[in-house]
mmCIF file of C-alpha atoms in Angstrom:
data_model
loop_
_atom_site.group_PDB
_atom_site.id
_atom_site.type_symbol
_atom_site.label_atom_id
_atom_site.label_comp_id
_atom_site.label_asym_id
_atom_site.label_seq_id
_atom_site.Cartn_x
_atom_site.Cartn_y
_atom_site.Cartn_z
ATOM 1 C CA MET A 1 -0.022 -0.038 0.020
ATOM 2 C CA THR A 2 1.207 2.961 -1.420
ATOM 3 C CA GLY A 3 0.338 7.002 0.139
ATOM 4 C CA ALA A 4 1.765 10.426 -0.739
ATOM 5 C CA GLN A 5 4.490 11.209 1.122
ATOM 6 C CA THR A 6 4.447 14.807 2.516
ATOM 7 C CA ASP A 7 7.446 16.790 3.612
ATOM 8 C CA PRO A 8 7.699 17.540 7.533
ATOM 9 C CA SER A 9 9.413 20.988 7.249
ATOM 10 C CA THR A 10 6.333 22.155 5.541
ATOM 11 C CA HIS A 11 3.851 21.433 9.217
ATOM 12 C CA SER A 12 6.900 22.340 11.549
ATOM 13 C CA SER A 13 7.409 26.101 10.104
ATOM 14 C CA ALA A 14 4.586 26.934 10.699
ATOM 15 C CA PRO A 15 3.803 26.329 14.656
ATOM 16 C CA ALA A 16 7.578 27.494 14.834
ATOM 17 C CA ALA A 17 6.889 30.354 13.392
ATOM 18 C CA ALA A 18 3.828 30.927 15.779
ATOM 19 C CA ALA A 19 5.748 29.827 18.654
ATOM 20 C CA TYR A 20 8.587 32.579 18.568
ATOM 21 C CA GLY A 21 6.544 34.628 17.767
ATOM 22 C CA PRO A 22 5.851 38.245 19.875
ATOM 23 C CA PRO A 23 2.677 37.270 21.953
ATOM 24 C CA VAL A 24 2.230 41.119 21.506
ATOM 25 C CA GLU A 25 3.194 43.826 20.353
ATOM 26 C CA SER A 26 5.660 45.585 21.845
ATOM 27 C CA ARG A 27 5.550 49.766 21.314
ATOM 28 C CA ARG A 28 8.870 51.996 21.356
ATOM 29 C CA PRO A 29 8.889 53.698 25.072
ATOM 30 C CA HIS A 30 8.030 57.509 24.882
ATOM 31 C CA LEU A 31 7.805 60.484 27.444
ATOM 32 C CA GLY A 32 4.809 59.664 28.245
ATOM 33 C CA HIS A 33 6.049 56.485 29.228
ATOM 34 C CA ALA A 34 8.632 57.768 31.560
ATOM 35 C CA LEU A 35 6.027 60.465 32.805
ATOM 36 C CA ALA A 36 3.979 57.793 34.399
ATOM 37 C CA SER A 37 6.737 56.349 35.864
ATOM 38 C CA GLU A 38 7.835 59.296 37.617
ATOM 39 C CA TRP A 39 4.635 60.615 38.895
ATOM 40 C CA THR A 40 4.092 56.938 40.934
ATOM 41 C CA LYS A 41 7.448 56.639 42.101
ATOM 42 C CA LEU A 42 6.601 60.780 42.941
ATOM 43 C CA VAL A 43 3.540 59.490 44.755
ATOM 44 C CA SER A 44 4.318 56.229 45.890
ATOM 45 C CA VAL A 45 6.946 57.100 48.503
ATOM 46 C CA ARG A 46 6.449 59.045 51.906
ATOM 47 C CA SER A 47 8.879 61.530 51.465
ATOM 48 C CA THR A 48 6.889 63.172 49.157
ATOM 49 C CA LEU A 49 3.811 63.603 51.727
ATOM 50 C CA TRP A 50 5.871 64.969 54.350
ATOM 51 C CA THR A 51 7.426 67.484 52.561
ATOM 52 C CA LEU A 52 4.951 68.989 50.466
ATOM 53 C CA GLY A 53 2.759 68.259 53.207
ATOM 54 C CA SER A 54 4.714 70.649 55.437
ATOM 55 C CA LEU A 55 4.980 73.411 52.915
ATOM 56 C CA VAL A 56 1.504 73.540 53.317
ATOM 57 C CA VAL A 57 0.823 73.486 56.878
ATOM 58 C CA VAL A 58 3.863 75.843 57.749
ATOM 59 C CA VAL A 59 3.057 78.578 54.282
ATOM 60 C CA VAL A 60 -0.986 78.803 55.356
ATOM 61 C CA GLY A 61 -0.300 78.240 59.343
ATOM 62 C CA ILE A 62 2.180 80.954 59.393
ATOM 63 C CA GLY A 63 -0.258 83.126 56.763
ATOM 64 C CA MET A 64 -2.809 82.351 58.825
ATOM 65 C CA ILE A 65 -1.288 84.201 62.382
ATOM 66 C CA PHE A 66 0.397 86.433 60.170
ATOM 67 C CA ILE A 67 -3.330 87.694 59.515
ATOM 68 C CA ALA A 68 -5.144 87.403 62.773
ATOM 69 C CA GLN A 69 -2.462 89.628 64.166
ATOM 70 C CA THR A 70 -3.083 92.125 60.826
ATOM 71 C CA SER A 71 -5.633 94.717 60.171
ATOM 72 C CA SER A 72 -7.779 96.491 56.534
ATOM 73 C CA GLY A 73 -5.272 99.450 56.429
ATOM 74 C CA ASP A 74 -2.032 97.159 57.258
ATOM 75 C CA TYR A 75 -2.301 96.421 53.719
ATOM 76 C CA ALA A 76 -2.895 99.913 52.347
ATOM 77 C CA ASN A 77 0.071 99.460 50.894
ATOM 78 C CA ILE A 78 1.132 96.108 51.112
ATOM 79 C CA PRO A 79 -1.151 93.106 49.139
ATOM 80 C CA PHE A 80 -2.708 90.106 50.337
ATOM 81 C CA THR A 81 -0.754 87.341 49.482
ATOM 82 C CA THR A 82 2.183 88.948 51.836
ATOM 83 C CA PRO A 83 1.320 86.999 55.257
ATOM 84 C CA ALA A 84 2.095 83.315 52.365
ATOM 85 C CA LEU A 85 5.274 84.963 51.426
ATOM 86 C CA PHE A 86 7.016 84.257 55.453
ATOM 87 C CA GLY A 87 6.029 80.705 56.022
ATOM 88 C CA MET A 88 6.973 80.657 51.997
ATOM 89 C CA LEU A 89 10.724 82.607 52.769
ATOM 90 C CA VAL A 90 10.567 78.750 55.498
ATOM 91 C CA GLY A 91 8.810 76.658 52.443
ATOM 92 C CA GLN A 92 10.942 77.086 50.287
ATOM 93 C CA LEU A 93 13.337 75.041 51.888
ATOM 94 C CA ALA A 94 10.841 71.810 51.920
ATOM 95 C CA VAL A 95 10.910 72.067 48.240
ATOM 96 C CA MET A 96 14.429 72.328 47.724
ATOM 97 C CA VAL A 97 14.275 68.815 49.991
ATOM 98 C CA LEU A 98 12.165 67.065 47.746
ATOM 99 C CA GLY A 99 13.918 68.321 44.447
ATOM 100 C CA VAL A 100 16.906 66.150 46.514
ATOM 101 C CA LEU A 101 15.405 63.232 47.135
ATOM 102 C CA THR A 102 12.799 63.209 44.674
ATOM 103 C CA ILE A 103 16.618 61.974 42.754
ATOM 104 C CA THR A 104 19.415 60.912 45.044
ATOM 105 C CA SER A 105 16.587 58.113 46.681
ATOM 106 C CA GLU A 106 16.803 56.065 43.493
ATOM 107 C CA HIS A 107 20.905 56.292 43.906
ATOM 108 C CA GLY A 108 20.546 55.773 47.746
ATOM 109 C CA THR A 109 18.266 52.840 47.256
ATOM 110 C CA GLY A 110 20.318 50.768 44.121
ATOM 111 C CA LEU A 111 16.505 51.320 41.650
ATOM 112 C CA VAL A 112 18.742 54.223 39.525
ATOM 113 C CA ARG A 113 19.995 50.618 38.125
ATOM 114 C CA THR A 114 16.676 49.491 37.417
ATOM 115 C CA THR A 115 14.987 52.610 36.129
ATOM 116 C CA PHE A 116 17.803 53.282 33.708
ATOM 117 C CA THR A 117 17.418 48.798 32.138
ATOM 118 C CA ALA A 118 13.264 49.830 32.072
ATOM 119 C CA ALA A 119 14.810 53.492 30.088
ATOM 120 C CA PRO A 120 18.700 53.640 28.873
ATOM 121 C CA ASP A 121 17.722 57.068 27.361
ATOM 122 C CA ARG A 122 19.144 59.178 30.660
ATOM 123 C CA HIS A 123 17.476 62.230 29.020
ATOM 124 C CA ARG A 124 14.253 61.033 28.838
ATOM 125 C CA VAL A 125 14.826 59.691 32.414
ATOM 126 C CA LEU A 126 15.695 63.508 34.315
ATOM 127 C CA THR A 127 13.382 64.839 31.259
ATOM 128 C CA ALA A 128 10.084 63.126 33.427
ATOM 129 C CA LYS A 129 11.487 63.842 36.371
ATOM 130 C CA TYR A 130 11.600 67.588 36.007
ATOM 131 C CA LEU A 131 8.488 67.952 34.662
ATOM 132 C CA VAL A 132 6.617 65.797 36.979
ATOM 133 C CA PHE A 133 8.372 67.375 39.594
ATOM 134 C CA GLY A 134 8.230 70.838 38.618
ATOM 135 C CA LEU A 135 4.002 70.559 38.012
ATOM 136 C CA VAL A 136 3.166 69.170 41.468
ATOM 137 C CA ALA A 137 6.014 71.510 43.406
ATOM 138 C CA PHE A 138 4.343 74.380 41.769
ATOM 139 C CA LEU A 139 0.556 73.679 41.876
ATOM 140 C CA THR A 140 1.220 73.150 45.750
ATOM 141 C CA SER A 141 3.397 75.994 46.279
ATOM 142 C CA ALA A 142 0.108 78.606 44.175
ATOM 143 C CA GLY A 143 -1.925 76.769 45.965
ATOM 144 C CA SER A 144 -0.895 77.926 49.293
ATOM 145 C CA VAL A 145 -0.678 80.893 48.578
ATOM 146 C CA PHE A 146 -3.876 81.404 46.846
ATOM 147 C CA VAL A 147 -5.506 79.814 50.244
ATOM 148 C CA VAL A 148 -3.770 82.683 52.322
ATOM 149 C CA GLY A 149 -4.164 85.569 49.695
ATOM 150 C CA THR A 150 -8.048 84.565 49.754
ATOM 151 C CA ALA A 151 -8.196 84.756 53.666
ATOM 152 C CA ALA A 152 -6.476 88.169 54.125
ATOM 153 C CA ALA A 153 -8.494 89.680 51.159
ATOM 154 C CA ILE A 154 -11.796 87.991 52.939
ATOM 155 C CA ALA A 155 -10.854 88.972 56.552
ATOM 156 C CA HIS A 156 -9.592 92.973 55.671
ATOM 157 C CA ASN A 157 -10.632 93.859 52.717
ATOM 158 C CA GLY A 158 -12.186 96.590 54.415
ATOM 159 C CA ALA A 159 -11.858 100.751 53.587
ATOM 160 C CA GLY A 160 -8.597 100.780 55.288
ATOM 161 C CA ALA A 161 -7.135 98.224 52.552
ATOM 162 C CA GLY A 162 -6.678 100.933 49.582
ATOM 163 C CA SER A 163 -7.262 99.556 46.086
ATOM 164 C CA HIS A 164 -5.357 95.871 45.298
ATOM 165 C CA SER A 165 -5.402 94.800 41.491
ATOM 166 C CA THR A 166 -4.195 91.345 39.382
ATOM 167 C CA GLY A 167 -0.947 92.260 39.413
ATOM 168 C CA GLU A 168 -0.151 91.456 43.456
ATOM 169 C CA TRP A 169 -1.440 88.178 42.337
ATOM 170 C CA ALA A 170 0.757 87.435 39.203
ATOM 171 C CA GLY A 171 3.202 88.463 41.382
ATOM 172 C CA ALA A 172 2.582 86.091 44.142
ATOM 173 C CA LEU A 173 2.418 83.363 41.071
ATOM 174 C CA GLU A 174 6.049 84.553 39.737
ATOM 175 C CA GLY A 175 7.262 83.707 43.134
ATOM 176 C CA SER A 176 5.768 80.028 43.619
ATOM 177 C CA PHE A 177 7.592 79.881 39.990
ATOM 178 C CA TYR A 178 10.640 81.316 41.815
ATOM 179 C CA VAL A 179 10.396 78.268 44.444
ATOM 180 C CA THR A 180 9.938 75.880 41.978
ATOM 181 C CA LEU A 181 12.863 76.665 39.733
ATOM 182 C CA LEU A 182 14.883 76.120 43.153
ATOM 183 C CA GLY A 183 13.953 72.768 43.646
ATOM 184 C CA LEU A 184 14.418 71.921 40.617
ATOM 185 C CA LEU A 185 17.603 73.405 41.038
ATOM 186 C CA ALA A 186 17.793 71.014 43.647
ATOM 187 C CA LEU A 187 17.107 68.039 41.378
ATOM 188 C CA ALA A 188 20.009 69.207 39.394
ATOM 189 C CA VAL A 189 22.489 69.232 42.007
ATOM 190 C CA GLY A 190 20.791 66.216 43.401
ATOM 191 C CA ALA A 191 21.342 64.091 39.910
ATOM 192 C CA LEU A 192 25.256 65.690 39.452
ATOM 193 C CA VAL A 193 26.153 64.909 43.359
ATOM 194 C CA ARG A 194 24.219 61.832 43.816
ATOM 195 C CA HIS A 195 23.594 61.797 47.461
ATOM 196 C CA SER A 196 20.866 63.424 50.175
ATOM 197 C CA ALA A 197 22.245 64.804 52.430
ATOM 198 C CA GLY A 198 25.512 66.303 50.458
ATOM 199 C CA ALA A 199 22.705 67.546 47.884
ATOM 200 C CA ILE A 200 20.801 69.328 50.307
ATOM 201 C CA ALA A 201 23.860 70.906 52.488
ATOM 202 C CA VAL A 202 24.468 72.800 49.282
ATOM 203 C CA MET A 203 21.173 74.122 48.312
ATOM 204 C CA ILE A 204 20.652 75.380 51.661
ATOM 205 C CA GLY A 205 24.092 77.083 51.531
ATOM 206 C CA VAL A 206 22.793 78.791 48.497
ATOM 207 C CA VAL A 207 20.033 80.263 49.762
ATOM 208 C CA THR A 208 20.591 80.996 53.217
ATOM 209 C CA LEU A 209 24.375 82.115 52.955
ATOM 210 C CA PRO A 210 24.694 84.988 51.030
ATOM 211 C CA PRO A 211 22.202 87.540 53.200
ATOM 212 C CA VAL A 212 25.128 85.933 56.247
ATOM 213 C CA ALA A 213 27.728 86.274 54.193
ATOM 214 C CA GLY A 214 26.811 90.115 53.116
ATOM 215 C CA ALA A 215 26.355 91.050 56.240
ATOM 216 C CA MET A 216 30.232 89.898 57.332
ATOM 217 C CA LEU A 217 31.556 92.419 53.962
ATOM 218 C CA SER A 218 29.281 95.385 54.873
ATOM 219 C CA ILE A 219 31.320 95.455 58.411
ATOM 220 C CA TRP A 220 33.936 96.206 56.334
ATOM 221 C CA GLU A 221 34.608 99.368 54.660
ATOM 222 C CA ALA A 222 36.576 98.588 51.753
ATOM 223 C CA SER A 223 34.411 95.399 51.426
ATOM 224 C CA ALA A 224 30.986 97.561 52.281
ATOM 225 C CA PRO A 225 30.305 97.938 48.412
ATOM 226 C CA LEU A 226 30.105 93.909 47.598
ATOM 227 C CA GLY A 227 28.021 93.357 51.012
ATOM 228 C CA ARG A 228 25.536 95.759 50.052
ATOM 229 C CA LEU A 229 25.813 93.887 46.493
ATOM 230 C CA VAL A 230 25.274 90.352 47.822
ATOM 231 C CA LEU A 231 22.461 91.926 50.272
ATOM 232 C CA GLN A 232 20.268 93.551 47.029
ATOM 233 C CA HIS A 233 20.752 90.071 44.758
ATOM 234 C CA ASN A 234 20.105 87.027 46.730
ATOM 235 C CA ALA A 235 17.171 84.735 47.062
ATOM 236 C CA PRO A 236 14.985 85.780 49.577
ATOM 237 C CA VAL A 237 15.286 89.500 48.812
ATOM 238 C CA ALA A 238 14.238 88.421 45.381
ATOM 239 C CA LEU A 239 11.452 86.035 46.251
ATOM 240 C CA MET A 240 9.817 89.436 48.779
ATOM 241 C CA GLN A 241 10.336 91.379 45.389
ATOM 242 C CA LEU A 242 8.558 89.324 43.330
ATOM 243 C CA PHE A 243 5.672 88.930 46.364
ATOM 244 C CA GLY A 244 5.813 92.587 46.588
ATOM 245 C CA MET A 245 7.426 93.763 49.604
ATOM 246 C CA PRO A 246 9.324 96.877 49.171
ATOM 247 C CA SER A 247 13.079 96.936 48.981
ATOM 248 C CA GLY A 248 15.957 98.998 48.398
ATOM 249 C CA THR A 249 16.141 102.731 48.572
ATOM 250 C CA SER A 250 13.649 105.375 47.786
ATOM 251 C CA PRO A 251 13.902 107.753 45.113
ATOM 252 C CA SER A 252 14.729 110.917 47.931
ATOM 253 C CA GLY A 253 17.498 108.355 49.659
ATOM 254 C CA SER A 254 15.996 107.213 52.190
ATOM 255 C CA PRO A 255 15.037 103.520 52.902
ATOM 256 C CA ARG A 256 12.073 102.042 52.441
ATOM 257 C CA ARG A 257 10.682 100.366 55.061
ATOM 258 C CA CYS A 258 7.461 98.740 55.899
ATOM 259 C CA PRO A 259 4.903 99.576 56.626
ATOM 260 C CA PRO A 260 4.152 99.134 60.977
ATOM 261 C CA ILE A 261 2.352 95.772 61.692
#
């Protein structure tokens, strides 16, 4: 009994191709994937809650105390967002700490190897970190300032408060953006130093040392011009100017002073 013989290769090629083919269609990773990953990292660690929570507590808490100790007449020459400034001068440290921890925590635990294995393009990873952290920090800072400014406007919007414009709120938003930029600078320092304590120390020095150095240089007559220049151009003074606080000297040459509170 004879029959037609078939070539076994014709039956094995199709199953083999199906067995070794990809089970699902793979997609090329893009920035959206990195953003989703960095968002998950940021919201799943306790440092984010503690740092941003302390920022809100400090800005809103100090602002409310300031509001309780003032009257409508005190806002004749200062904007309603001024109470938020005093808390922001302290709260900016929390933003800088979070910026450092956003990158250094991965280096400290070794998870950065997993991150760069999954996403070898380091520029895309760092860009995603900057965007996610910057958005969260800005919204938190601006939201805290808005709460304090709104409370001051409601509590002290009397006849003695004077006229206020939307430019004051724009300046407060610029101040919040400025604090966010300090946090982004802290993230960059953390990416370079790769050590939490060292990067935080560098950023605290950048913010706090210039006023101290300017005051010390102002003691000696030879270095007094340099000391005054440093005192006029540093992070706290820039933040105060963005929030509309008087600074510098008046046209007559006498120092400008904030109204007594």
